[in-house]
Coordinates of C-alpha atoms in Angstrom, one line a residue:
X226 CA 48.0 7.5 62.6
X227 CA 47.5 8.7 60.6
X228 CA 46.8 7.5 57.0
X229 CA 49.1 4.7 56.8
X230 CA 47.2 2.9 59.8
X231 CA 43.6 3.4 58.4
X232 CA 44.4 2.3 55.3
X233 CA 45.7 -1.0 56.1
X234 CA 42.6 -1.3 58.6
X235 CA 40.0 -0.5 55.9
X236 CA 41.8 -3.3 53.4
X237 CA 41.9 -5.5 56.2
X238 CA 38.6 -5.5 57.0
X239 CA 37.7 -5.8 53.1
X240 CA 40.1 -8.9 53.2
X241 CA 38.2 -10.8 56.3
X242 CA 34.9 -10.3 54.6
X243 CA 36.1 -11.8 51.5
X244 CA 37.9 -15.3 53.1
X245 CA 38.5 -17.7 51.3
X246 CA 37.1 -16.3 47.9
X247 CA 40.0 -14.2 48.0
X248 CA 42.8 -16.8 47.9
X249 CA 41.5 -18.5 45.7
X250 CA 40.7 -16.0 43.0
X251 CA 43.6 -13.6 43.6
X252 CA 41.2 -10.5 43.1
X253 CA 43.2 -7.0 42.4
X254 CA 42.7 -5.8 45.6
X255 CA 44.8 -8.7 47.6
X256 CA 48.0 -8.6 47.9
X257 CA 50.1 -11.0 49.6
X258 CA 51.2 -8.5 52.0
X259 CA 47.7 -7.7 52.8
X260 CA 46.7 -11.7 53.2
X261 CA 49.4 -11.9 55.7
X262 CA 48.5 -9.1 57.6
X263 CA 44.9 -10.4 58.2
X264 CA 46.6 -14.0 58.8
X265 CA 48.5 -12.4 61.6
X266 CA 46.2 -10.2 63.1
X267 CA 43.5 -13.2 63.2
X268 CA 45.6 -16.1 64.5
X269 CA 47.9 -14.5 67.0
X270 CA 49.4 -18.0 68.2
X271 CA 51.5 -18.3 65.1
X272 CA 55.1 -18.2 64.8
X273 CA 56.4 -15.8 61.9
X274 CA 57.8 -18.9 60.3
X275 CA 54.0 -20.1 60.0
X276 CA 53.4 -17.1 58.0
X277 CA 53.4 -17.1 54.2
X278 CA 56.6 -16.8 52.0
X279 CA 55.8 -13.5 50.7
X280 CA 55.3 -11.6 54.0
X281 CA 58.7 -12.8 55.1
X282 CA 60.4 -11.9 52.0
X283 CA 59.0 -8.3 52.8
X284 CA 59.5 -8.2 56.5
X285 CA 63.1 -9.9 56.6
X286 CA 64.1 -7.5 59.7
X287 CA 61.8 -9.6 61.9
X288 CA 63.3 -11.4 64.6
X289 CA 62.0 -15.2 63.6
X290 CA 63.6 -16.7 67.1
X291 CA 61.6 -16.8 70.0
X292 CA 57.5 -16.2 70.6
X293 CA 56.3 -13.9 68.2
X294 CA 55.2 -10.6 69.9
X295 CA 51.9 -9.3 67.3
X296 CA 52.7 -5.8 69.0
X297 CA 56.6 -6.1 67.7
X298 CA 55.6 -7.4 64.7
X299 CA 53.2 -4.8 63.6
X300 CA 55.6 -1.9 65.3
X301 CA 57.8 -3.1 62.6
X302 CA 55.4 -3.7 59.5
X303 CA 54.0 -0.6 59.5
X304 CA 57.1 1.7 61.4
X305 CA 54.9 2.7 64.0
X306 CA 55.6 2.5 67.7
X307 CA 54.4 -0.7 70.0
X308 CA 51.5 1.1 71.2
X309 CA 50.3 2.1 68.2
X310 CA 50.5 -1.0 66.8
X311 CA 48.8 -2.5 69.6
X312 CA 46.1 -0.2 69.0
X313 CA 45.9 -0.8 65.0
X314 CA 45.5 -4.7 66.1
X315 CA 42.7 -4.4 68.6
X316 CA 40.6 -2.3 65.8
X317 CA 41.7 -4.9 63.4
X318 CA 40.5 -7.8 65.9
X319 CA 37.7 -6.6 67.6
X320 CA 35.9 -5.1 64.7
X321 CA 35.2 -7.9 62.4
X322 CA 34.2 -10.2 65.8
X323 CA 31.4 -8.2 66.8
X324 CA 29.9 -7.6 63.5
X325 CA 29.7 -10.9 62.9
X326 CA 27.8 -11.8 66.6
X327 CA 25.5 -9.2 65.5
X328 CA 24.7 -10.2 62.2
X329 CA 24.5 -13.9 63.3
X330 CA 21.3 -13.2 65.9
X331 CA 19.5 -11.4 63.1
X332 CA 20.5 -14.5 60.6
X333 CA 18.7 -16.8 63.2
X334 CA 16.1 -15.3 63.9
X335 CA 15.3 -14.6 60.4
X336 CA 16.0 -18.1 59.5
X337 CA 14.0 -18.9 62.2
X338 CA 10.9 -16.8 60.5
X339 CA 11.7 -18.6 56.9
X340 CA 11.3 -21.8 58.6
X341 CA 7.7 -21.2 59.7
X342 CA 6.6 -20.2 56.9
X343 CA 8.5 -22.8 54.6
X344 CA 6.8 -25.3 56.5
X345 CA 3.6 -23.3 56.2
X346 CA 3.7 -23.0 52.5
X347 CA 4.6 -26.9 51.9
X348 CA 1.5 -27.9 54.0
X349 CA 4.0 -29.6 56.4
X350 CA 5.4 -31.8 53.5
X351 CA 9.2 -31.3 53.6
X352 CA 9.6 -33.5 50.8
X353 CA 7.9 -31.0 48.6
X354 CA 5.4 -33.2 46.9
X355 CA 2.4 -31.7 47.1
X356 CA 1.0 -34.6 49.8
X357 CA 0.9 -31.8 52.6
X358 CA -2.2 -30.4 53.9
X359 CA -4.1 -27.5 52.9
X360 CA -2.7 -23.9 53.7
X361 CA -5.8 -23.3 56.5
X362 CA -5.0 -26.6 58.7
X363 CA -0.9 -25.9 58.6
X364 CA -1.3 -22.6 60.1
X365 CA -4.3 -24.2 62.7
X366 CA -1.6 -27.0 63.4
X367 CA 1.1 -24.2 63.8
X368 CA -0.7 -22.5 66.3
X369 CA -1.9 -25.5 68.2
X370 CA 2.0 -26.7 67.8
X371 CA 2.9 -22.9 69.2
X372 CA 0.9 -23.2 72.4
X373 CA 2.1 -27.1 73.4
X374 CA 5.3 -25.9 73.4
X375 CA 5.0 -22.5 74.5
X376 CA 2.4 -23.6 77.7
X377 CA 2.4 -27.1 77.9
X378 CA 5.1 -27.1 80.3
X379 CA 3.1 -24.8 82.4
X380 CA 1.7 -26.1 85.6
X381 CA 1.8 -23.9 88.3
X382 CA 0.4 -20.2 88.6
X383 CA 3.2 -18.0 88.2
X384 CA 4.8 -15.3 85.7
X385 CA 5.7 -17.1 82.0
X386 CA 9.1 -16.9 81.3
X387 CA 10.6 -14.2 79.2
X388 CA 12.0 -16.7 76.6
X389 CA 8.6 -18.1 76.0
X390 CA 6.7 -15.1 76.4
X391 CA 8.6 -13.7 73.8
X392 CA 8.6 -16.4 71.2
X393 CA 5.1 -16.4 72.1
X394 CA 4.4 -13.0 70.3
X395 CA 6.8 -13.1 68.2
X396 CA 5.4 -16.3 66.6
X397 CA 1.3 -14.9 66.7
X398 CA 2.7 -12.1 65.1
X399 CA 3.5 -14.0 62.0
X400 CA 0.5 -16.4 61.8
X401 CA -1.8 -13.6 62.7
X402 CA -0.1 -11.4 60.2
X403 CA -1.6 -13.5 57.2
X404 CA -5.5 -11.6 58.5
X405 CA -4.1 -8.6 57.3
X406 CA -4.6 -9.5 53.3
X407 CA -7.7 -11.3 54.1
X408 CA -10.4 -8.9 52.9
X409 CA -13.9 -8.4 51.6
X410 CA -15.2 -6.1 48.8
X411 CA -17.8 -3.4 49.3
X412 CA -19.1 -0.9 46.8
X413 CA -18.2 2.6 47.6
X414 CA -17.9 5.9 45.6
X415 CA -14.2 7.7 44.7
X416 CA -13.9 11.2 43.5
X417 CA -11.6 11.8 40.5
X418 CA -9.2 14.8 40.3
X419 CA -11.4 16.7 38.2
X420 CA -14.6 16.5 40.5
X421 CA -16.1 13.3 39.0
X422 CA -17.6 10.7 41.4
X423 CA -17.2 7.0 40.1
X424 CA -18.5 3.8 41.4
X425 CA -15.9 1.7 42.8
X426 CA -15.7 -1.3 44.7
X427 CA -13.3 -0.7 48.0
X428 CA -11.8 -3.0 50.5
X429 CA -12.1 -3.6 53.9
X430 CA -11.2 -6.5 56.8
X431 CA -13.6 -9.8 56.6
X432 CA -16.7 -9.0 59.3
X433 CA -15.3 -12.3 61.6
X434 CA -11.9 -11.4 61.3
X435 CA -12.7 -7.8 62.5
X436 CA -15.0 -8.5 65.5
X437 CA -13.3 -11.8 66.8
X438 CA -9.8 -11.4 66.0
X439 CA -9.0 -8.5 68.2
X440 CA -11.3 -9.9 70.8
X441 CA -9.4 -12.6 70.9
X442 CA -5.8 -10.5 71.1
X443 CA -7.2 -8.7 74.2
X444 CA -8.2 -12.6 76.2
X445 CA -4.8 -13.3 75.1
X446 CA -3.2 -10.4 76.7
X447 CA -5.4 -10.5 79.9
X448 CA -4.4 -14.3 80.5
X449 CA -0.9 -13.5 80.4
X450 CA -1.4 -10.2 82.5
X451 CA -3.4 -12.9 85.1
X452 CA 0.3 -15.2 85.0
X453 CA 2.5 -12.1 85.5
X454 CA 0.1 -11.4 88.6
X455 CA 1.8 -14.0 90.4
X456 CA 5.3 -13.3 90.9
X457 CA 5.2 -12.7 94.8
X458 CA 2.0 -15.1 96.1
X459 CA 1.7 -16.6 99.5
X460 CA 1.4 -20.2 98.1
X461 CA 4.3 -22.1 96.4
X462 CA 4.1 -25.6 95.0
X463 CA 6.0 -29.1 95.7
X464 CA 7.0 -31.2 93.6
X465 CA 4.7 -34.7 93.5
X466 CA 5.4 -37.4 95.6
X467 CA 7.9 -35.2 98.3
X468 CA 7.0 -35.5 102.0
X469 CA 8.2 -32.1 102.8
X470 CA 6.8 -28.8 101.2
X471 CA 9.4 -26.5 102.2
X472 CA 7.3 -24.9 105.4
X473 CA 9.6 -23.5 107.9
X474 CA 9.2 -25.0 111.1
X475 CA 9.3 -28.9 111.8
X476 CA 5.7 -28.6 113.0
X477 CA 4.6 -26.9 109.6
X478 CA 6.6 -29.5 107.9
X479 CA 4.6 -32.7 109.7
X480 CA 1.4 -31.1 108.7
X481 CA 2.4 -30.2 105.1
X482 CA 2.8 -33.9 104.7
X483 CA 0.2 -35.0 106.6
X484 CA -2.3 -33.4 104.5
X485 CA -0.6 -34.3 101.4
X486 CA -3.0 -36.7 99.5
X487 CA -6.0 -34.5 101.0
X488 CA -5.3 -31.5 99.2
X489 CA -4.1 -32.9 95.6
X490 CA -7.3 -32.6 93.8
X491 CA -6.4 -34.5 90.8
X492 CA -5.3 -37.6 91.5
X493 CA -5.2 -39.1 88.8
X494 CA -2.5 -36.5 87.4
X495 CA -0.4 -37.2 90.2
X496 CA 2.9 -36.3 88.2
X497 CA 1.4 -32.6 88.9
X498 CA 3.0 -30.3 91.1
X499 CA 1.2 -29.9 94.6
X500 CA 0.1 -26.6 95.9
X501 CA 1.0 -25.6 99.2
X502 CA -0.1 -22.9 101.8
X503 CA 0.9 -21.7 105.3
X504 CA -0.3 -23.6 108.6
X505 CA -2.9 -20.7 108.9
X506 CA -4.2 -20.5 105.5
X507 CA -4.2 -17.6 103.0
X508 CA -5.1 -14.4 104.4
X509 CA -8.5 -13.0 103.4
X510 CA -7.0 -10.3 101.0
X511 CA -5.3 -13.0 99.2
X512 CA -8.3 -15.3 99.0
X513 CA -10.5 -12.6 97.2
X514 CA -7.6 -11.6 94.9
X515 CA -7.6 -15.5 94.2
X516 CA -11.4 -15.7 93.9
X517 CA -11.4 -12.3 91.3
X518 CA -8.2 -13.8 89.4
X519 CA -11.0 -16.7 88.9
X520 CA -13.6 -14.9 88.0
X521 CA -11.9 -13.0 85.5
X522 CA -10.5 -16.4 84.0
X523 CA -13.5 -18.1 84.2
X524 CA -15.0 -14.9 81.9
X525 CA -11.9 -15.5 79.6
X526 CA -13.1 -19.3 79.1
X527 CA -17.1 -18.2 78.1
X528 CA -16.2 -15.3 75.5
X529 CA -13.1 -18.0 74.5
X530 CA -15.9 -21.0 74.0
X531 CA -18.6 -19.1 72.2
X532 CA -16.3 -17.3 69.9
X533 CA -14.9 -20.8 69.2
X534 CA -18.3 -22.0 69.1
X535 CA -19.5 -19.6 66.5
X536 CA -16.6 -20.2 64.4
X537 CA -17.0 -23.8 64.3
X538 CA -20.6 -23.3 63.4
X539 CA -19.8 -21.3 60.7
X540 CA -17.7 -24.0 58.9
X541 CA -18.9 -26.3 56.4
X542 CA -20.2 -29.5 57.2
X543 CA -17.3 -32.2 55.5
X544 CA -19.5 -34.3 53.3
X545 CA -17.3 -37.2 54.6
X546 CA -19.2 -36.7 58.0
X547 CA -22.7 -36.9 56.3
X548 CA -21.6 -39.5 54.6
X549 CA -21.3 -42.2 57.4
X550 CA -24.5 -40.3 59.5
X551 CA -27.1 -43.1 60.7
X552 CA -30.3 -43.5 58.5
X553 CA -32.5 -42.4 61.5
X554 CA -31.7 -40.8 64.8
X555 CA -34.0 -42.5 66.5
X556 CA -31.0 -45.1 66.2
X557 CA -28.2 -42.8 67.1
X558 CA -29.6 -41.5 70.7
X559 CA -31.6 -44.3 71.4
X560 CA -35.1 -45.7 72.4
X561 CA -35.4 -43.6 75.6
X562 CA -33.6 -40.9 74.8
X563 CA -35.5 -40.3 71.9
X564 CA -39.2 -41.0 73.6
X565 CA -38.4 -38.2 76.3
X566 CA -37.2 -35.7 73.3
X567 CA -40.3 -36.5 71.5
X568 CA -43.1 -37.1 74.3
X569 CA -42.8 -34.2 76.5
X570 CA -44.1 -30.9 76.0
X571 CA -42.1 -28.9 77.5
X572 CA -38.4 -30.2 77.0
X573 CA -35.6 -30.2 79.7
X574 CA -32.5 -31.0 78.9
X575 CA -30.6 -30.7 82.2
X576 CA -33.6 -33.3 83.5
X577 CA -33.4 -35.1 80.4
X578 CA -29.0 -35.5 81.5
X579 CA -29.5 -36.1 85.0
X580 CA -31.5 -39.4 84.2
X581 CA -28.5 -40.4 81.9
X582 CA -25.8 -42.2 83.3
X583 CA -22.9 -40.5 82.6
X584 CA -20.3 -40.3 84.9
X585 CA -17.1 -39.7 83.1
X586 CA -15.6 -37.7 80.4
X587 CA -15.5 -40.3 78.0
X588 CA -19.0 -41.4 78.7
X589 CA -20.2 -37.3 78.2
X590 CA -18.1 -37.5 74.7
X591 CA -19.7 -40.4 73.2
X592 CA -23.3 -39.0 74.2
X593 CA -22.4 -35.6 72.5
X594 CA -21.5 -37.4 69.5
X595 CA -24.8 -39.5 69.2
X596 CA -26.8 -36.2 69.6
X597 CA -24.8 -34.5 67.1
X598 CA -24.9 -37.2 64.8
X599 CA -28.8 -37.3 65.5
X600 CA -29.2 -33.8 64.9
X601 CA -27.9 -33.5 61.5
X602 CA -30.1 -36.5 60.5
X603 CA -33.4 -34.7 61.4
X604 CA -31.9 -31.8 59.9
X605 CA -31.1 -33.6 56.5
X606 CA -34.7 -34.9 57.0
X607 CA -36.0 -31.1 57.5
X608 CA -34.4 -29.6 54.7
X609 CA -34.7 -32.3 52.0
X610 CA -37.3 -30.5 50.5
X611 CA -35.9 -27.3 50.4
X612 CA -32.9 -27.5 48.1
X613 CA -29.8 -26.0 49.8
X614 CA -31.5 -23.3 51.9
X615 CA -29.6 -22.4 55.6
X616 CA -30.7 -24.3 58.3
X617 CA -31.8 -20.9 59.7
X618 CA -34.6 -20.6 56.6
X619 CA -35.3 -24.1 56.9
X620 CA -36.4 -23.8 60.0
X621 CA -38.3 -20.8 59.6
X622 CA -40.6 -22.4 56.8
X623 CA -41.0 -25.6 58.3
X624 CA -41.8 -24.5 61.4
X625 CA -45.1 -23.3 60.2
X626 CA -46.2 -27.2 59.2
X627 CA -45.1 -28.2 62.9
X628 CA -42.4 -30.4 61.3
X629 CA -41.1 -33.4 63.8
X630 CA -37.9 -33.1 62.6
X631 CA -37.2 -29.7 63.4
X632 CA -38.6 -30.2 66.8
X633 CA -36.2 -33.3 67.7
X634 CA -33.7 -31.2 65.9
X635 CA -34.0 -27.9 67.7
X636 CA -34.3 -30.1 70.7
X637 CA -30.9 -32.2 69.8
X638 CA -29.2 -28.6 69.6
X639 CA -30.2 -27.6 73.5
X640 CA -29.6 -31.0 75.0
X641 CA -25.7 -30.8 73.2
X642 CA -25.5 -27.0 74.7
X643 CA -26.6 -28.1 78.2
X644 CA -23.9 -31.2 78.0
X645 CA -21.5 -29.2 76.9
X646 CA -21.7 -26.2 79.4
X647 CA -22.0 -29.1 82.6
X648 CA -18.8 -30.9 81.1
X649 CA -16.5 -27.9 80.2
X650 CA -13.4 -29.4 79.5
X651 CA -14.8 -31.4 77.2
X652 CA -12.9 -32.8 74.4
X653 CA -14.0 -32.1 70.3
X654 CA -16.7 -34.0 69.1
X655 CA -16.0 -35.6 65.5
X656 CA -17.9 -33.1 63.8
X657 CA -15.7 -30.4 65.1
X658 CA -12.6 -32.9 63.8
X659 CA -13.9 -33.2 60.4
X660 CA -14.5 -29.4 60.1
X661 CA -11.5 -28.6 61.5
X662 CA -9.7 -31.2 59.1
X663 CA -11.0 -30.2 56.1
X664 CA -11.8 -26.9 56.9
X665 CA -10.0 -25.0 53.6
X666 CA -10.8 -21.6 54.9
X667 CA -7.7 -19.9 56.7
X668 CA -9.3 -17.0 58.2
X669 CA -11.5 -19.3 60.2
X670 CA -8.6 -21.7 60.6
X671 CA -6.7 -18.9 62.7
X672 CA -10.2 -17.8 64.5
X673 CA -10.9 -21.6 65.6
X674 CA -7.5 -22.4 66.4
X675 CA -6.5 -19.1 68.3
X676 CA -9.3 -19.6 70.2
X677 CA -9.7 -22.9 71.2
X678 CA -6.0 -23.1 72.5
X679 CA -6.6 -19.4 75.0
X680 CA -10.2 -21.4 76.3
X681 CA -7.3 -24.4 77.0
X682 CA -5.2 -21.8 78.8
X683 CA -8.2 -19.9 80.8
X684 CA -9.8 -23.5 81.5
X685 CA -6.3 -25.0 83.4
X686 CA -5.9 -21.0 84.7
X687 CA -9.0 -21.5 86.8
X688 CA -8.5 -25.4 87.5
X689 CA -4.8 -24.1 89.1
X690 CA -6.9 -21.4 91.1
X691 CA -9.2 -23.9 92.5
X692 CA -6.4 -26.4 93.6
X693 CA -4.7 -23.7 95.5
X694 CA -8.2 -22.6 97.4
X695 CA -9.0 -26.6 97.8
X696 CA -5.6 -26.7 99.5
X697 CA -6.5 -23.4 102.0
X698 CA -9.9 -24.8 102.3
X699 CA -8.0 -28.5 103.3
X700 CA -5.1 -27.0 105.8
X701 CA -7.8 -24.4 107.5
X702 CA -10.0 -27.7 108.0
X703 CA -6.8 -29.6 109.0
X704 CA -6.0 -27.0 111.8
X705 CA -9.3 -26.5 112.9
X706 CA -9.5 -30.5 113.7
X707 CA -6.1 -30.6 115.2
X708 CA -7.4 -27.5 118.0
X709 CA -10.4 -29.2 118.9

């Protein structure tokens, strides 16, 4: 096949890459017999007579009546026998088709990947006029962005879909990727060819970035290890609001929705799906693995909150929230509040919280603001004679004058730790807001963000695990009634 085939293959395939270009410039290495060729071999519902002028001129022995048979055709272009031909047209057909599905997934994903970061590098202003935030609190948006869509469908315990998981990783990978070129300086000696030692100053990854970050990648991995755990479980869920959950027998069935509104621990997210379990309950090896899964989760949510926690301490304090802080904080917690923080000797806050009334999230919120707010006041008050020392050194030299101030504000600090460990799900207090708003740092940006959204992922993780053992704990209950 010899030479004649391959060649007209090779300009073929020169001549589809080209398209249009070609036509319309006439380049030296088109001919018109060449055009037609590819015309024919890439529309094969054509007639001959749709085919151009000069590729009939040259191929008057063509039958024109009937069909057009591309095997005939080509048999008689290139003098070569049907089956030949037929072969020379699936190379010429086949070839171009699959390069172009391959190079089309790598041009969207890499499209994909220019998208990010365009949006990243305009601040989340498409209209490129510099309006868009700050570098730090795009890439904090991004990955808060990432995880609603990646988990925020995600309500039941079982194993993340590929898809997801995948775009998942792929799209940390980027963000995360920007802590490689974030980097301190540290002096360090270098040895010169000829034996000379020189004082230079070498670099190495930023202290937070190298303890946290790959903390952080390992809770990451283990929550979705503790998702991919259940893929066979003897629970399953039904949808809200259905009277049947899928049980077997009609007895199973009648209990299922008996029990319905008993075991649906949330009720006030009643769009939730409803977890269900067999007439007898879990079996006991199922229960522990449950109760470990928990554990482990619950684990994930501590080292998640404190490293968020120290992160956000970290970050500057927005001069926008000092701004509007309350001249005393006497006024900000209140009269008795503020007489049990300064009266007693011996401070409690989980007594000082049980004689509050707070019996809701938003209630817990507002309270954690006051404090907060109250905090920094006696801290402003503290430090105003000391310049712009750390709070740290502040404290450490006015402690010694058995400064009021830094009492109530060493006191402020436990009673907000003590509300926020008995309300965990609690929601950002507008300090945390502002620094994360105007927070211009972006390797604490990606610290604070990465992990505040896997302590939002290990927090629902254990609240799924305790509707499912509410719901053995409810049908076990349930049975145990219906017996006696």
């Amino acid at each position: 096949m010899d030479r004649d085939s391959s060649s007209s293959v090779s300009v073929s395939d020169e001549s589809s890459e080209a398209g249009p270009a070609g036509e319309r410039g006439g380049g030296c290495c088109s001919s018109p017999s060449t055009r037609s060729l590819v015309d024919t071999a890439g529309n094969l519902s054509r007639t001959v007579s749709d085919v151009s002028t000069s590729f009939s001129e040259q191929c008057s022995s063509v039958d024109h009546s009937g069909p057009f048979e591309p095997a005939a055709a080509m048999a008689k272009l290139i003098d070569r026998s049907p089956a030949s031909a037929a072969a020379s047209l699936r190379r010429l057909s086949m070839k171009p088709r699959a390069d172009v599905l391959d190079r089309r997934s790598t041009d969207d994903e890499m499209e994909l990947v220019k998208e990010r970061f365009s949006k990243l590098l305009l601040g989340e202003d498409m209209s490129g006029g510099g309006k868009g935030v700050c570098t730090a609190v795009a890439i904090s948006n991004a990955i808060t962005n990432l995880y609603a869509t990646v988990f925020g469908s995600c309500h039941k315990l079982e194993p993340l879909p590929a898809g997801k998981k995948a775009m998942w990783r792929r799209e940390m990978d980027c963000l995360l990727s920007v802590c490689d070129y974030i980097v301190e300086f540290y002096p360090s000696t270098q040895t010169l060819p000829d034996g000379t030692k020189v004082e230079v100053m070498a670099t190495r990854p930023r202290s937070d970035i190298y303890i946290n970050l790959p903390a952080l990648e390992k809770l990451d991995a283990m929550l979705i290890d503790i998702l991919d755990s259940f893929q066979k479980a003897e629970f399953w869920y039904a949808d809200a609001g259905t009277r049947s959950f899928g049980s077997v027998t009609s007895s199973s069935s009648t209990m299922s929705s008996s029990f319905r509104k008993s075991t649906h621990r949330n009720e006030d997210k009643w769009w939730l799906p409803v977890p269900c379990v067999p007439d007898t309950g879990l079996t006991e090896k199922a229960c522990k693995d449950l109760q470990k899964k928990r554990d482990c989760a619950n684990q994930i949510h501590k080292a998640a909150v404190a490293i968020n926690s120290g992160v956000l301490s970290d970050m500057e304090v927005p001069e926008s929230f000092m701004a509007v802080l309350p001249k005393s904080g006497r006024a900000s917690v209140g009269d008795s509040v503020y007489r049990v923080m300064l009266g007693a000797d011996k401070f409690s806050p989980d007594f000082l919280l049980d004689t509050l009334d707070i019996s809701s999230e938003h209630d817990a919120l507002a309270m954690a603001d006051r404090v907060e707010a109250a905090m920094y006041v006696w801290r402003r008050k503290a430090s105003g004679s000391h310049g712009k020392l750390p709070w740290s050194k502040v404290k450490e030299l006015a402690a010694e004058d058995d400064d009021k101030n830094v009492t109530l504000a060493g006191r402020a600090e436990s009673l907000l730790l003590c509300l926020k460990h008995r309300f965990p799900g609690l929601s950002q207090t507008t300090l945390d807001t502002s620094k994360i708003q105007f927070n211009k740092d972006v390797g604490q940006a990606i610290l604070e963000s990465y992990s505040r959204v896997l302590e939002s992922l290990a927090f629902n993780l254990v609240s799924w695990i305790d509707d499912v053992l509410f719901a053995d704990k409810s049908i076990r209950k349930l049975s145990d009634n219906l017996k006696s």
